Short mmCIF file of C-alpha atoms in Angstrom, two decimals:
data_model
loop_
_atom_site.label_atom_id
_atom_site.label_comp_id
_atom_site.label_asym_id
_atom_site.label_seq_id
_atom_site.Cartn_x
_atom_site.Cartn_y
_atom_site.Cartn_z
CA MET A 1 -26.06 70.14 90.70
CA SER A 2 -24.60 73.06 93.07
CA GLU A 3 -25.04 73.57 96.75
CA PHE A 4 -26.30 77.36 97.74
CA ARG A 5 -24.71 78.40 100.40
CA MET A 6 -24.46 80.70 103.13
CA PRO A 7 -22.47 83.37 101.19
CA SER A 8 -19.39 85.27 102.90
CA LEU A 9 -20.52 89.06 102.69
CA GLY A 10 -17.13 90.29 104.07
CA ALA A 11 -14.29 89.45 106.22
CA ASP A 12 -15.90 90.06 109.30
CA MET A 13 -18.98 87.61 108.78
CA GLU A 14 -19.11 84.28 110.68
CA LYS A 15 -22.75 83.54 110.34
CA GLY A 16 -25.85 84.93 109.31
CA VAL A 17 -29.71 83.82 109.73
CA LEU A 18 -31.75 82.38 106.94
CA VAL A 19 -34.86 84.93 107.22
CA GLU A 20 -37.17 83.95 104.55
CA TRP A 21 -37.20 81.80 101.02
CA ASN A 22 -38.63 83.86 97.99
CA TYR A 23 -38.77 80.35 96.13
CA LYS A 24 -39.64 76.79 97.22
CA GLU A 25 -38.48 73.49 96.28
CA GLY A 26 -38.92 72.57 92.45
CA ASP A 27 -39.14 76.35 91.72
CA ARG A 28 -36.73 77.76 88.65
CA VAL A 29 -34.23 80.43 89.12
CA LYS A 30 -32.07 82.27 87.04
CA LYS A 31 -28.72 83.89 87.87
CA GLY A 32 -29.17 87.10 89.85
CA ASP A 33 -32.64 85.85 90.86
CA ILE A 34 -32.89 86.88 94.86
CA ILE A 35 -33.41 83.90 96.02
CA ALA A 36 -33.45 84.73 99.82
CA LEU A 37 -33.20 87.07 102.75
CA VAL A 38 -30.42 86.68 105.22
CA GLU A 39 -29.65 88.88 107.91
CA THR A 40 -26.47 89.66 109.25
CA ASP A 41 -24.38 92.18 111.15
CA LYS A 42 -24.94 94.32 108.09
CA GLY A 43 -28.47 94.21 108.15
CA LEU A 44 -30.74 92.10 106.38
CA ILE A 45 -29.19 91.31 102.80
CA ASP A 46 -30.93 90.33 99.69
CA ILE A 47 -28.75 87.05 98.22
CA GLU A 48 -28.84 86.03 95.04
CA VAL A 49 -28.59 82.62 93.18
CA PHE A 50 -25.56 82.51 90.79
CA GLU A 51 -26.38 80.23 88.04
CA ASP A 52 -29.78 79.20 85.92
CA GLY A 53 -31.30 75.99 87.81
CA ILE A 54 -34.25 74.34 89.48
CA ILE A 55 -34.23 74.13 93.05
CA SER A 56 -34.12 70.40 94.54
CA GLU A 57 -33.93 70.74 97.63
CA ILE A 58 -34.06 73.68 100.46
CA ARG A 59 -32.70 72.46 103.77
CA ILE A 60 -32.44 75.45 106.19
CA LEU A 61 -35.42 76.91 107.45
CA PRO A 62 -36.09 80.40 108.14
CA GLY A 63 -35.30 81.21 111.18
CA GLN A 64 -32.05 79.17 111.57
CA GLU A 65 -28.80 80.89 112.21
CA VAL A 66 -26.59 78.95 110.30
CA PRO A 67 -22.01 79.46 109.76
CA VAL A 68 -20.90 81.03 106.67
CA GLY A 69 -20.21 78.22 104.36
CA GLU A 70 -23.16 75.58 104.77
CA VAL A 71 -25.62 74.45 102.41
CA LEU A 72 -28.62 76.72 102.64
CA ALA A 73 -30.32 74.62 98.97
CA VAL A 74 -29.49 72.55 96.76
CA ILE A 75 -29.96 73.75 93.15
CA GLY A 76 -30.62 70.86 90.10
CA ASP A 77 -29.83 71.54 86.26
CA GLU A 78 -32.76 69.26 84.91
CA ALA A 79 -36.54 69.20 86.54
CA GLY A 80 -35.51 65.79 86.59
CA GLU A 81 -33.60 65.90 89.64
CA ILE A 82 -35.98 67.62 91.80
CA LYS A 83 -36.09 65.81 94.66
CA ARG A 84 -39.59 65.10 95.86
CA ALA A 85 -40.05 67.32 98.91
CA GLY A 86 -41.42 66.18 102.18
CA SER A 87 -43.84 67.38 104.32
CA LYS A 88 -41.74 68.76 106.65
CA LYS A 89 -39.64 71.14 104.16
CA THR A 90 -42.45 72.49 102.44
CA GLU A 91 -44.76 73.45 105.04
CA PRO A 92 -41.87 76.99 106.30
CA VAL A 93 -41.31 77.78 102.52
CA LYS A 94 -45.16 78.28 101.87
CA LYS A 95 -44.88 80.86 105.17
CA ALA A 96 -42.40 82.50 103.34
CA LYS A 97 -44.26 83.01 100.19
CA LYS A 98 -47.17 84.53 102.13
CA GLN A 99 -44.75 86.95 103.66
CA LYS A 100 -43.14 87.59 100.76
CA LYS A 101 -46.96 89.99 99.17
CA GLU A 102 -46.10 92.38 101.94
CA ARG A 103 -42.41 92.33 103.20
CA ILE A 104 -41.63 94.17 106.23
CA ARG A 105 -38.19 94.28 106.91
CA ILE A 106 -37.49 92.75 110.47
CA SER A 107 -34.88 90.52 112.45
CA PRO A 108 -35.80 87.24 113.38
CA ARG A 109 -35.41 88.23 117.20
CA ALA A 110 -38.02 90.50 116.55
CA ARG A 111 -40.52 88.35 114.59
CA ARG A 112 -40.45 85.83 117.49
CA LEU A 113 -41.05 88.57 119.87
CA ALA A 114 -43.62 89.90 117.99
CA GLU A 115 -45.66 86.76 118.19
CA LYS A 116 -44.96 85.78 121.42
CA LEU A 117 -46.80 89.83 122.77
CA GLY A 118 -49.26 89.58 119.94
CA VAL A 119 -47.74 92.60 118.29
CA ASP A 120 -48.79 92.97 114.95
CA ILE A 121 -45.67 94.15 113.23
CA LYS A 122 -47.90 95.57 110.51
CA THR A 123 -48.31 98.39 112.87
CA VAL A 124 -44.57 98.92 114.74
CA GLN A 125 -42.12 101.67 113.22
CA GLY A 126 -38.78 100.43 112.43
CA SER A 127 -36.02 102.05 114.06
CA GLY A 128 -32.90 100.07 113.18
CA ILE A 129 -30.86 100.35 109.95
CA SER A 130 -33.29 101.51 107.53
CA GLY A 131 -36.45 101.38 108.98
CA THR A 132 -36.03 97.49 109.54
CA ILE A 133 -38.10 96.42 112.96
CA ASP A 134 -35.69 95.05 115.86
CA GLY A 135 -36.75 93.66 119.20
CA ASP A 136 -36.57 97.53 121.08
CA ASP A 137 -39.60 98.43 118.55
CA VAL A 138 -41.59 95.74 118.91
CA GLU A 139 -41.11 96.18 123.07
CA ARG A 140 -41.77 99.33 122.97
CA ALA A 141 -45.00 98.99 120.39
CA ALA A 142 -46.03 95.90 123.21
CA GLY A 143 -45.67 98.97 125.88
CA LEU A 144 -43.14 97.06 127.67
CA LYS A 145 -40.04 99.93 126.62
CA LYS A 146 -40.92 103.75 126.39
CA PRO A 147 -39.56 105.14 123.56
CA GLU A 148 -36.53 107.32 125.72
CA THR A 149 -35.05 104.27 127.09
CA ARG A 150 -33.94 102.44 124.42
CA ARG A 151 -31.31 99.64 125.73
CA THR A 152 -27.64 100.57 124.45
CA GLU A 153 -24.37 99.39 125.75
CA PHE A 154 -22.22 102.48 125.51
CA ALA A 155 -24.41 105.15 125.73
CA GLU A 156 -24.32 107.82 128.46
CA PRO A 157 -27.67 109.48 129.29
CA GLY A 158 -28.28 112.55 126.58
CA GLU A 159 -25.92 110.84 124.22
CA GLU A 160 -27.45 109.48 121.07
CA GLN A 161 -28.69 106.13 121.69
CA ARG A 162 -28.19 102.84 119.24
CA THR A 163 -30.66 100.29 118.13
CA ASP A 164 -29.92 96.81 118.58
CA ALA A 165 -28.60 96.68 114.34
CA GLN A 166 -26.55 99.64 114.57
CA ASN A 167 -24.57 98.15 117.57
CA ARG A 168 -24.62 94.98 115.81
CA MET A 169 -22.93 96.64 112.87
CA ARG A 170 -20.28 98.88 115.11
CA LYS A 171 -19.46 95.35 116.41
CA ALA A 172 -19.06 93.90 112.89
CA ILE A 173 -16.79 96.90 111.50
CA ALA A 174 -14.76 97.10 115.11
CA ALA A 175 -14.24 93.12 114.27
CA ALA A 176 -12.99 93.54 110.94
CA MET A 177 -10.60 96.93 111.76
CA SER A 178 -9.62 94.92 115.20
CA LEU A 179 -8.62 92.43 113.08
CA SER A 180 -7.01 94.63 110.39
CA ASN A 181 -5.21 96.29 112.33
CA ARG A 182 -3.84 93.42 114.58
CA GLU A 183 -2.95 91.36 110.83
CA ILE A 184 -1.81 94.07 108.54
CA PRO A 185 1.73 95.86 109.01
CA HIS A 186 0.14 99.15 107.48
CA TYR A 187 2.24 101.78 105.82
CA TYR A 188 0.85 105.14 104.86
CA LEU A 189 1.78 107.44 101.49
CA GLU A 190 0.05 110.60 101.45
CA SER A 191 -0.09 112.95 98.18
CA SER A 192 -1.91 116.63 97.47
CA ILE A 193 -3.18 116.21 93.49
CA ASP A 194 -4.35 119.79 92.20
CA MET A 195 -8.13 119.21 91.06
CA THR A 196 -8.60 122.08 88.50
CA LYS A 197 -8.33 120.61 85.42
CA SER A 198 -10.39 117.51 86.24
CA LEU A 199 -13.16 119.80 88.08
CA ARG A 200 -13.32 121.64 84.90
CA PHE A 201 -13.24 119.01 82.72
CA LEU A 202 -16.56 117.69 84.79
CA GLU A 203 -17.85 120.94 84.73
CA ASN A 204 -17.76 121.03 80.90
CA GLU A 205 -19.68 117.79 80.48
CA ASN A 206 -22.11 117.98 82.92
CA ARG A 207 -22.86 120.90 81.53
CA LYS A 208 -23.96 118.88 78.24
CA ARG A 209 -26.26 116.61 80.54
CA SER A 210 -29.26 116.47 81.86
CA ILE A 211 -29.47 116.68 86.25
CA ARG A 212 -30.37 113.23 86.48
CA GLU A 213 -26.78 111.91 84.56
CA ARG A 214 -24.39 114.36 85.93
CA PHE A 215 -21.29 113.34 87.41
CA LEU A 216 -20.34 113.59 90.82
CA PRO A 217 -16.42 114.29 91.36
CA ALA A 218 -16.29 110.98 93.20
CA LEU A 219 -16.58 109.21 89.82
CA ILE A 220 -13.73 110.81 88.10
CA LEU A 221 -11.72 109.86 91.31
CA ILE A 222 -13.26 106.21 90.94
CA LYS A 223 -12.27 106.39 87.16
CA SER A 224 -8.89 107.61 88.25
CA VAL A 225 -7.74 104.86 90.61
CA ALA A 226 -8.99 102.16 88.20
CA HIS A 227 -6.92 103.18 86.04
CA ALA A 228 -3.37 103.60 88.56
CA LEU A 229 -4.31 100.22 89.58
CA ARG A 230 -4.21 99.34 86.83
CA ASP A 231 -0.34 100.29 86.58
CA VAL A 232 0.48 99.15 89.89
CA PRO A 233 -1.60 96.18 90.01
CA GLU A 234 0.02 94.77 93.15
CA LEU A 235 -2.21 96.88 94.82
CA ASN A 236 -5.14 95.10 93.78
CA GLY A 237 -5.06 91.88 95.66
CA TYR A 238 -5.90 89.76 98.69
CA TRP A 239 -3.09 88.83 101.22
CA GLU A 240 -4.10 84.97 101.01
CA VAL A 241 -2.17 82.17 103.57
CA ASP A 242 0.83 84.08 103.28
CA GLN A 243 1.38 85.38 100.31
CA LEU A 244 0.09 87.70 97.53
CA LEU A 245 -2.73 86.95 95.07
CA ILE A 246 -3.56 90.06 92.30
CA LYS A 247 -6.48 90.11 91.13
CA GLN A 248 -7.67 90.03 87.37
CA GLU A 249 -10.89 91.93 88.14
CA LEU A 250 -10.77 95.23 89.37
CA ASN A 251 -13.75 95.85 91.70
CA ILE A 252 -12.94 98.63 93.51
CA GLY A 253 -15.14 98.84 97.01
CA PHE A 254 -16.63 102.48 97.84
CA SER A 255 -17.25 103.49 100.83
CA VAL A 256 -20.95 104.53 101.84
CA SER A 257 -22.26 106.07 104.97
CA LEU A 258 -25.64 105.08 106.41
CA ARG A 259 -27.55 107.97 108.09
CA LYS A 260 -28.26 106.05 110.99
CA GLY A 261 -24.46 105.35 111.47
CA GLY A 262 -22.55 102.14 110.21
CA LEU A 263 -21.02 101.91 106.72
CA ILE A 264 -21.06 99.70 103.80
CA ASN A 265 -18.37 99.26 101.10
CA VAL A 266 -20.32 98.86 97.64
CA SER A 267 -18.60 96.77 94.88
CA ILE A 268 -18.04 98.32 91.77
CA ARG A 269 -17.15 95.84 89.05
CA ASP A 270 -15.05 96.16 86.69
CA ALA A 271 -14.32 99.58 87.47
CA ASP A 272 -11.41 99.62 85.30
CA LYS A 273 -13.76 98.09 81.76
CA LYS A 274 -16.95 99.91 82.87
CA LYS A 275 -17.91 103.57 81.31
CA PRO A 276 -18.48 106.75 83.87
CA ASP A 277 -22.34 106.86 83.00
CA GLU A 278 -21.90 102.63 83.74
CA ILE A 279 -20.43 103.53 86.84
CA ARG A 280 -22.56 105.89 87.33
CA GLU A 281 -26.00 103.97 87.23
CA ASP A 282 -24.64 101.21 89.11
CA LEU A 283 -23.27 103.19 92.13
CA ASN A 284 -26.68 104.89 92.44
CA ASP A 285 -28.45 102.18 91.87
CA MET A 286 -26.12 100.31 95.27
CA ILE A 287 -26.00 103.40 97.48
CA THR A 288 -30.22 103.48 97.00
CA ARG A 289 -30.37 100.13 98.51
CA ALA A 290 -27.79 100.13 100.81
CA ARG A 291 -29.82 103.68 102.11
CA ALA A 292 -32.94 102.02 101.74
CA GLY A 293 -32.19 98.95 103.86
CA ARG A 294 -31.85 96.41 100.21
CA ILE A 295 -28.89 95.61 100.15
CA ARG A 296 -27.73 92.84 97.57
CA SER A 297 -24.83 90.37 97.68
CA SER A 298 -23.60 90.70 94.85
CA ASP A 299 -23.22 94.90 95.84
CA ILE A 300 -21.29 93.74 98.85
CA THR A 301 -19.26 91.00 97.50
CA ASP A 302 -15.73 91.04 95.87
CA SER A 303 -14.15 93.97 96.31
CA THR A 304 -10.53 93.81 95.55
CA ILE A 305 -9.73 97.04 97.13
CA THR A 306 -11.20 99.80 98.68
CA LEU A 307 -12.03 103.59 98.21
CA THR A 308 -13.00 106.15 100.98
CA TYR A 309 -14.19 109.45 99.66
CA LEU A 310 -15.26 111.90 102.42
CA GLY A 311 -17.03 114.22 100.06
CA ASP A 312 -17.44 117.94 99.87
CA MET A 313 -17.99 118.13 103.20
CA GLY A 314 -15.51 115.89 105.16
CA ALA A 315 -12.34 115.96 106.65
CA GLU A 316 -9.44 117.16 104.65
CA VAL A 317 -6.86 113.77 105.08
CA VAL A 318 -8.45 110.17 105.78
CA TYR A 319 -5.63 107.27 106.98
CA GLY A 320 -7.99 104.19 106.07
CA VAL A 321 -7.80 100.28 107.50
CA ILE A 322 -7.62 97.66 105.23
CA TYR A 323 -10.16 95.72 104.36
CA PRO A 324 -8.82 91.85 104.76
CA PRO A 325 -7.81 90.05 102.96
CA GLN A 326 -7.49 93.34 100.35
CA VAL A 327 -3.89 94.76 100.30
CA ALA A 328 -4.38 98.30 100.24
CA LEU A 329 -7.39 101.27 100.89
CA VAL A 330 -7.28 104.54 98.94
CA GLY A 331 -8.15 107.57 101.27
CA PHE A 332 -9.00 111.13 99.33
CA GLY A 333 -10.26 113.91 101.93
CA SER A 334 -12.41 116.49 100.88
CA ILE A 335 -11.85 118.62 97.47
CA GLN A 336 -11.19 121.83 98.87
CA GLN A 337 -9.46 125.67 97.69
CA ARG A 338 -5.82 125.52 98.85
CA VAL A 339 -3.04 127.73 98.33
CA MET A 340 -0.20 125.48 96.06
CA ALA A 341 2.85 126.55 94.37
CA HIS A 342 1.75 126.46 90.43
CA ASP A 343 3.91 127.48 87.60
CA GLY A 344 5.91 128.94 89.70
CA MET A 345 2.97 131.56 91.62
CA ILE A 346 1.85 131.21 94.52
CA ALA A 347 -2.20 130.72 93.56
CA VAL A 348 -5.57 129.51 94.98
CA ARG A 349 -6.45 125.86 93.29
CA PRO A 350 -8.63 122.91 94.64
CA SER A 351 -7.01 119.87 95.50
CA VAL A 352 -7.73 116.70 96.80
CA ARG A 353 -5.28 115.38 100.18
CA VAL A 354 -4.99 111.63 99.15
CA THR A 355 -3.54 108.20 101.11
CA LEU A 356 -2.73 105.34 100.35
CA ALA A 357 -2.77 103.03 103.24
CA ALA A 358 -0.91 99.49 101.88
CA ASP A 359 -0.24 96.50 103.66
CA HIS A 360 4.00 95.53 103.87
CA ARG A 361 3.44 92.19 103.58
CA ALA A 362 2.37 92.42 100.16
CA THR A 363 3.99 95.72 98.52
CA ASP A 364 6.38 98.33 99.92
CA GLY A 365 6.58 102.40 99.21
CA VAL A 366 7.30 102.05 95.87
CA SER A 367 4.67 100.56 94.81
CA GLY A 368 3.01 102.98 96.65
CA SER A 369 4.78 105.53 95.40
CA ARG A 370 3.98 104.65 91.66
CA PHE A 371 0.44 104.61 92.14
CA LEU A 372 0.03 107.77 93.38
CA GLU A 373 2.09 109.24 90.84
CA SER A 374 0.16 107.47 88.59
CA LEU A 375 -3.14 108.57 89.90
CA ASN A 376 -2.28 112.48 89.68
CA GLU A 377 -1.16 112.10 86.21
CA TYR A 378 -4.72 110.58 85.48
CA LEU A 379 -5.96 113.54 87.60
CA GLN A 380 -4.17 115.95 85.24
CA GLU A 381 -5.81 114.51 82.06
CA VAL A 382 -9.50 112.87 82.96
CA GLU A 383 -10.80 113.09 79.27
CA LYS A 384 -8.01 110.08 78.47
CA ILE A 385 -9.66 107.38 80.25
CA TRP A 386 -13.12 109.18 80.66
CA THR A 387 -14.50 107.02 77.57
CA ASN A 388 -12.70 104.06 77.35
CA GLY A 389 -9.98 102.06 78.86
CA LYS A 390 -6.78 101.88 78.06
CA MET B 1 -47.30 128.60 93.41
CA ASP B 2 -46.74 130.67 96.56
CA GLU B 3 -44.00 130.44 99.47
CA ARG B 4 -45.76 128.14 101.06
CA GLN B 5 -46.61 125.70 98.36
CA ILE B 6 -42.28 126.01 97.34
CA LYS B 7 -41.57 125.53 100.73
CA GLU B 8 -43.34 122.39 101.56
CA THR B 9 -42.38 121.18 98.25
CA VAL B 10 -38.60 121.32 99.66
CA PHE B 11 -39.65 119.53 102.80
CA ARG B 12 -41.22 116.83 101.21
CA GLU B 13 -38.02 116.83 99.29
CA LEU B 14 -35.74 117.00 102.57
CA ARG B 15 -37.93 114.45 104.05
CA ARG B 16 -37.18 111.60 101.56
CA VAL B 17 -33.61 111.99 102.04
CA ALA B 18 -33.34 113.02 106.08
CA PRO B 19 -36.23 111.07 107.75
CA GLU B 20 -35.27 111.59 110.79
CA ALA B 21 -34.77 115.49 110.62
CA ASP B 22 -37.15 117.97 112.20
CA LEU B 23 -37.51 120.44 109.28
CA ASN B 24 -39.18 122.69 111.74
CA GLN B 25 -35.86 123.32 113.50
CA LEU B 26 -34.24 124.42 110.02
CA GLY B 27 -33.51 127.98 110.53
CA PRO B 28 -34.42 130.15 106.56
CA SER B 29 -30.80 131.04 106.27
CA GLU B 30 -29.20 127.66 107.45
CA ASN B 31 -26.73 125.53 105.57
CA ILE B 32 -28.99 122.87 104.73
CA ARG B 33 -26.65 120.14 104.13
CA GLU B 34 -24.29 121.14 107.01
CA THR B 35 -27.16 121.10 109.39
CA LEU B 36 -29.05 118.01 107.86
CA ASP B 37 -25.81 116.50 107.20
CA ILE B 38 -26.96 115.73 104.10
CA ASP B 39 -24.22 114.42 101.76
CA SER B 40 -23.37 115.03 97.68
CA PHE B 41 -25.37 112.29 96.79
CA ASP B 42 -28.66 112.63 98.27
CA TYR B 43 -27.95 116.26 97.35
CA LEU B 44 -28.08 115.46 94.13
CA ASN B 45 -31.00 113.74 94.31
CA PHE B 46 -32.75 115.71 95.93
CA LEU B 47 -31.81 118.25 93.57
CA ILE B 48 -33.18 115.54 90.73
CA ALA B 49 -36.58 115.47 93.02
CA LEU B 50 -36.97 119.39 92.89
CA ASN B 51 -36.38 119.66 89.05
CA ASN B 52 -38.82 116.70 88.40
CA ASP B 53 -41.87 118.58 90.84
CA LEU B 54 -41.72 121.89 89.79
CA GLY B 55 -40.27 121.46 86.32
CA ILE B 56 -37.70 123.38 87.00
CA GLU B 57 -33.67 123.27 85.50
CA ILE B 58 -30.89 123.88 87.39
CA PRO B 59 -27.56 124.15 85.36
CA GLU B 60 -25.11 123.28 87.83
CA SER B 61 -23.36 126.61 88.34
CA ASP B 62 -26.63 127.12 90.09
CA TYR B 63 -26.02 124.63 92.84
CA ASP B 64 -24.97 127.36 95.42
CA GLN B 65 -27.95 128.97 95.65
CA PHE B 66 -29.64 125.76 96.49
CA THR B 67 -27.40 126.21 100.53
CA THR B 68 -30.32 127.67 102.35
CA LEU B 69 -33.97 127.63 102.31
CA GLU B 70 -34.56 131.28 102.11
CA ASP B 71 -32.07 130.79 98.70
CA ILE B 72 -34.31 127.91 96.90
CA VAL B 73 -37.85 129.77 97.79
CA LEU B 74 -36.30 132.78 96.04
CA TYR B 75 -34.70 130.81 93.21
CA ILE B 76 -37.67 128.61 92.43
CA SER B 77 -40.03 131.14 92.78
CA SER B 78 -38.36 133.17 90.45
CA ARG B 79 -38.69 130.69 87.99
CA ILE B 80 -41.93 129.39 88.37
CA ASN B 81 -44.14 131.85 87.95
#
């Protein structure tokens, strides 16, 4: 027997709305199955179940908002534990089953509005994150709102305006980052790293591969950060109850920007142990899901450190804000050709400016410097860490 | 496959990564990634899709020939016909 609770999908999440159940009482579930859809400030998230079992009781009905940690359902080990479901509880579950066949991503508020206004949600064009239908969309479909008068809190006339979902995501980011700035005494260190060797290595590697299997430079950064963290483990952990808990597992939260604004940190689990191809596939799946609005709970939980890379067109340098309860964030600016000293000469070589933002309660500049030094070493000999762990 | 068909294929795949973009506003010599704000991940997926749709090999060393619409059309038409 275990209790399936509203998961915490980040420090900024306090509550969530249960949107639908994909299973009903008596159904057998396997670890990794998507058991429910929950709406949070990050958008709609598919929630996975962590163990095999049989759903013996569903406690929270679709549409209910509950705090993080609240029991949503009880999962039993054996069929014998199934509690006979009352009619009150089975009715909405059947409804959820029906919805699953043709799933439309819609917020609970929008669904209620659509029912009230008699709008067929199949005909509504969603404008929220990844096409999710929000309240504004339903009102527009019902003719209550003109397309150009979208409700928004900050936009000036003529500015790009935001949807409900985007506003909620901005608020969630603001809440987490305000908490971070208020409570975490950040310190920053910065280095410039010559990328010539690692990019050449990647080029050679990619030449052997079909376009579908090629690596982006982000992969070398992820791999090298993972190894450098093994050398300086005190940056990989949580600050909890006034002390640093160094984490054994090394899950790198990788910031993914969304086209319609906002970002989601997806979690690359066991980044130090995984082969580059596994990381590439994981990342591919998670970024695709994030951008399509189909993120899963395991995609965004349990990160032990964050890595942000601005990509090849971004700014030169980024000073990150640590995502609590983590104690460090590694930020890479864009990889660019720069003038630098090399072998006693002035040369033009590709380089990256990397910053470490770290929590001064947990570590100090000595640890941070060791990390950047180690990172530089790995980036000069990527081939050594590429195929296996250390 | 003529120029118009190639352009249609390119537009179809661009729409997948940048659904909200007005592609009719895209100038032939504009930098596509900058104009449509497409990151390297989505751009690689765009190239994979072109490889898939058109059956042309695109070595990494040729990626810089996929910067503007006119370059892309030229690259594809010289390999497909």
